[in-house]
XYZ file of N, CA and C in Angstrom:
315
model
N 53.985 15.283 45.679
C 53.236 14.217 45.061
C 54.182 13.203 44.445
N 55.201 13.661 43.722
C 56.091 12.720 43.062
C 56.832 11.860 44.075
N 57.137 12.414 45.250
C 57.795 11.597 46.268
C 56.882 10.476 46.727
N 55.584 10.761 46.826
C 54.638 9.719 47.219
C 54.547 8.619 46.181
N 54.604 8.994 44.909
C 54.572 7.995 43.841
C 55.842 7.161 43.884
N 56.994 7.808 44.057
C 58.265 7.094 44.098
C 58.316 6.117 45.261
N 57.780 6.501 46.402
C 57.773 5.615 47.566
C 56.668 4.581 47.479
N 55.808 4.696 46.494
C 54.728 3.728 46.330
C 53.594 3.915 47.306
N 53.470 5.105 47.883
C 52.442 5.328 48.885
C 51.101 5.715 48.290
N 51.088 6.179 47.061
C 49.838 6.638 46.482
C 49.110 5.462 45.871
N 47.961 5.161 46.398
C 47.066 4.118 45.921
C 47.578 2.698 46.111
N 48.765 2.493 46.628
C 49.320 1.144 46.649
C 48.635 0.227 47.652
N 48.179 0.747 48.773
C 47.632 -0.125 49.798
C 46.223 0.262 50.203
N 45.522 0.958 49.355
C 44.212 1.444 49.741
C 43.164 0.955 48.756
N 42.367 -0.013 49.180
C 41.347 -0.585 48.311
C 40.272 0.427 47.951
N 40.095 1.448 48.773
C 39.089 2.465 48.469
C 39.372 3.139 47.139
N 40.622 3.385 46.849
C 40.947 4.039 45.588
C 40.769 3.102 44.408
N 41.012 1.805 44.627
C 40.737 0.834 43.570
C 39.251 0.832 43.270
N 38.430 0.838 44.309
C 36.979 0.910 44.124
C 36.587 2.227 43.470
N 37.212 3.303 43.906
C 36.938 4.630 43.347
C 37.195 4.622 41.844
N 38.328 4.096 41.447
C 38.668 4.051 40.027
C 37.803 3.054 39.279
N 37.397 1.972 39.935
C 36.478 1.023 39.306
C 35.159 1.684 38.980
N 34.682 2.529 39.867
C 33.446 3.267 39.617
C 33.590 4.219 38.458
N 34.758 4.810 38.345
C 35.010 5.718 37.235
C 34.970 4.950 35.922
N 35.576 3.764 35.904
C 35.583 2.984 34.665
C 34.196 2.463 34.328
N 33.312 2.378 35.324
C 31.929 1.964 35.072
C 31.086 3.113 34.543
N 31.661 4.284 34.415
C 30.954 5.421 33.841
C 30.248 6.297 34.855
N 30.543 6.136 36.140
C 29.935 6.981 37.166
C 30.862 8.179 37.337
N 30.484 9.319 36.777
C 31.387 10.463 36.801
C 31.002 11.542 37.794
N 29.773 11.559 38.254
C 29.348 12.582 39.201
C 29.975 12.294 40.561
N 30.541 13.302 41.184
C 31.190 13.112 42.474
C 30.263 12.531 43.521
N 29.046 13.063 43.617
C 28.098 12.549 44.603
C 27.782 11.085 44.342
N 27.501 10.741 43.078
C 27.170 9.360 42.733
C 28.339 8.429 42.986
N 29.520 8.853 42.590
C 30.702 8.018 42.730
C 31.005 7.731 44.189
N 31.022 8.767 45.011
C 31.357 8.576 46.413
C 30.252 7.845 47.167
N 29.003 8.116 46.832
C 27.899 7.416 47.487
C 27.879 5.947 47.083
N 28.192 5.676 45.807
C 28.192 4.303 45.301
C 29.210 3.444 46.043
N 30.325 4.029 46.423
C 31.369 3.275 47.096
C 31.433 3.552 48.594
N 30.275 3.722 49.204
C 30.192 3.752 50.651
C 30.431 5.093 51.302
N 30.424 6.148 50.542
C 30.644 7.454 51.138
C 29.470 7.904 51.979
N 28.278 7.495 51.610
C 27.086 7.878 52.342
C 26.758 9.343 52.161
N 25.730 9.804 52.855
C 25.332 11.208 52.736
C 26.466 12.132 53.174
N 26.695 13.139 52.390
C 27.743 14.100 52.724
C 29.140 13.678 52.324
N 29.269 12.536 51.652
C 30.598 12.057 51.275
C 31.280 13.025 50.331
N 30.525 13.544 49.396
C 31.124 14.456 48.423
C 31.647 15.698 49.126
N 30.867 16.248 50.012
C 31.328 17.450 50.700
C 32.528 17.144 51.586
N 32.585 15.933 52.140
C 33.714 15.567 52.995
C 34.999 15.448 52.164
N 34.926 14.761 51.021
C 36.120 14.563 50.205
C 36.472 15.781 49.369
N 35.479 16.548 49.002
C 35.737 17.679 48.131
C 36.004 18.965 48.899
N 35.879 18.930 50.205
C 36.160 20.121 51.012
C 37.649 20.447 50.933
N 37.956 21.705 51.055
C 39.357 22.132 50.991
C 40.049 21.780 52.299
N 40.542 20.569 52.383
C 41.275 20.139 53.566
C 42.633 19.619 53.128
N 43.558 19.601 54.033
C 44.923 19.207 53.704
C 45.165 17.743 54.053
N 44.221 16.922 53.760
C 44.331 15.492 54.010
C 44.668 14.816 52.683
N 45.618 13.894 52.692
C 46.064 13.274 51.444
C 44.932 12.603 50.675
N 44.116 11.846 51.376
C 43.031 11.128 50.694
C 42.076 12.101 50.015
N 41.744 13.168 50.694
C 40.831 14.162 50.122
C 41.476 14.872 48.942
N 42.750 15.187 49.049
C 43.447 15.868 47.956
C 43.518 14.983 46.719
N 43.790 13.697 46.914
C 43.843 12.777 45.770
C 42.469 12.607 45.153
N 41.443 12.519 45.985
C 40.078 12.372 45.466
C 39.678 13.600 44.654
N 40.000 14.795 45.151
C 39.696 16.024 44.412
C 40.444 16.068 43.090
N 41.703 15.656 43.094
C 42.511 15.689 41.873
C 41.947 14.747 40.817
N 41.628 13.538 41.210
C 41.079 12.566 40.261
C 39.711 13.018 39.778
N 38.909 13.529 40.683
C 37.579 14.011 40.322
C 37.678 15.126 39.284
N 38.552 16.100 39.524
C 38.707 17.221 38.585
C 39.205 16.738 37.234
N 40.191 15.855 37.239
C 40.728 15.349 35.972
C 39.653 14.625 35.170
N 38.930 13.729 35.822
C 37.919 12.950 35.106
C 36.760 13.816 34.630
N 36.337 14.743 35.459
C 35.248 15.639 35.050
C 35.658 16.465 33.840
N 36.866 16.980 33.866
C 37.324 17.869 32.800
C 37.650 17.107 31.518
N 38.445 16.065 31.627
C 38.951 15.384 30.442
C 37.969 14.370 29.863
N 37.258 13.655 30.709
C 36.372 12.608 30.206
C 34.904 12.989 30.277
N 34.573 13.871 31.197
C 33.177 14.261 31.352
C 32.802 15.535 30.630
N 33.790 16.269 30.146
C 33.516 17.496 29.417
C 33.031 18.651 30.277
N 33.262 18.584 31.572
C 32.846 19.650 32.487
C 33.848 20.795 32.386
N 33.365 22.004 32.361
C 34.231 23.170 32.254
C 34.921 23.511 33.562
N 36.050 24.190 33.437
C 36.788 24.610 34.616
C 35.995 25.547 35.503
N 35.149 26.374 34.891
C 34.326 27.304 35.666
C 33.356 26.548 36.563
N 32.774 25.485 36.039
C 31.855 24.681 36.850
C 32.581 24.034 38.020
N 33.786 23.529 37.782
C 34.569 22.933 38.863
C 34.963 23.984 39.894
N 35.300 25.196 39.426
C 35.626 26.284 40.350
C 34.468 26.564 41.295
N 33.271 26.644 40.724
C 32.094 26.955 41.536
C 31.746 25.813 42.480
N 31.831 24.583 41.989
C 31.472 23.430 42.817
C 32.423 23.257 43.993
N 33.718 23.378 43.730
C 34.715 23.141 44.770
C 35.113 24.403 45.522
N 34.621 25.556 45.042
C 34.925 26.848 45.673
C 36.433 27.108 45.725
N 37.074 26.931 44.560
C 38.504 27.193 44.427
C 38.726 28.053 43.187
N 39.930 28.588 43.022
C 40.198 29.446 41.864
C 40.667 28.619 40.663
N 40.813 29.295 39.524
C 41.138 28.610 38.269
C 42.495 27.910 38.322
N 43.482 28.547 38.941
C 44.803 27.917 39.001
C 44.767 26.643 39.844
N 43.958 26.631 40.891
C 43.824 25.423 41.709
C 43.175 24.298 40.911
N 42.180 24.631 40.089
C 41.543 23.624 39.234
C 42.574 23.046 38.272
N 43.367 23.903 37.651
C 44.393 23.447 36.712
C 45.405 22.532 37.391
N 45.826 22.906 38.591
C 46.787 22.078 39.329
C 46.179 20.731 39.701
N 44.910 20.731 40.108
C 44.252 19.472 40.452
C 44.107 18.566 39.236
N 43.798 19.149 38.088
C 43.676 18.354 36.863
C 45.019 17.709 36.525
N 46.096 18.468 36.621
C 47.435 17.929 36.352
C 47.794 16.828 37.340
N 47.478 17.055 38.604
C 47.767 16.060 39.632
C 46.951 14.794 39.402
N 45.683 14.942 39.042
C 44.835 13.782 38.754
C 45.354 12.977 37.582
N 45.822 13.663 36.543
C 46.408 12.993 35.371
C 47.624 12.172 35.802
N 48.482 12.755 36.635
C 49.680 12.061 37.106
C 49.324 10.860 37.983
N 48.342 11.027 38.856
C 47.936 9.927 39.731
C 47.383 8.754 38.936
N 46.532 9.040 37.977
C 45.965 7.961 37.171
C 47.024 7.329 36.274
N 47.978 8.118 35.813
C 49.075 7.578 35.013
C 49.965 6.652 35.822
N 50.139 6.951 37.112
C 50.966 6.114 37.979
C 50.316 4.763 38.247
N 49.000 4.720 38.196
C 48.282 3.472 38.458
C 48.330 2.562 37.248
N 48.175 3.151 36.075
C 48.138 2.361 34.836
C 49.502 2.049 34.387
């Protein structure tokens, strides 16, 4: 992840993430609402939140977990159940989301 930030590849040329973060600042915190609001359409949440090794999906999951936990007050257990991942994965995603949002600001 840090190599991507150093090379400027994370969020630098993708307007979707700018829109994604704009929705977050507008107070849309639910994954389904956020992704549907910005053109994800039906099934967008399951597509982005699925455990896949695609960079865009991984970044979306990280930001989603960070915002849900830190700003939305959602518990780690709820995120574990929703994303079907273990507690350590939730913790790593929250840390990654914090770093990604810090790199943008």
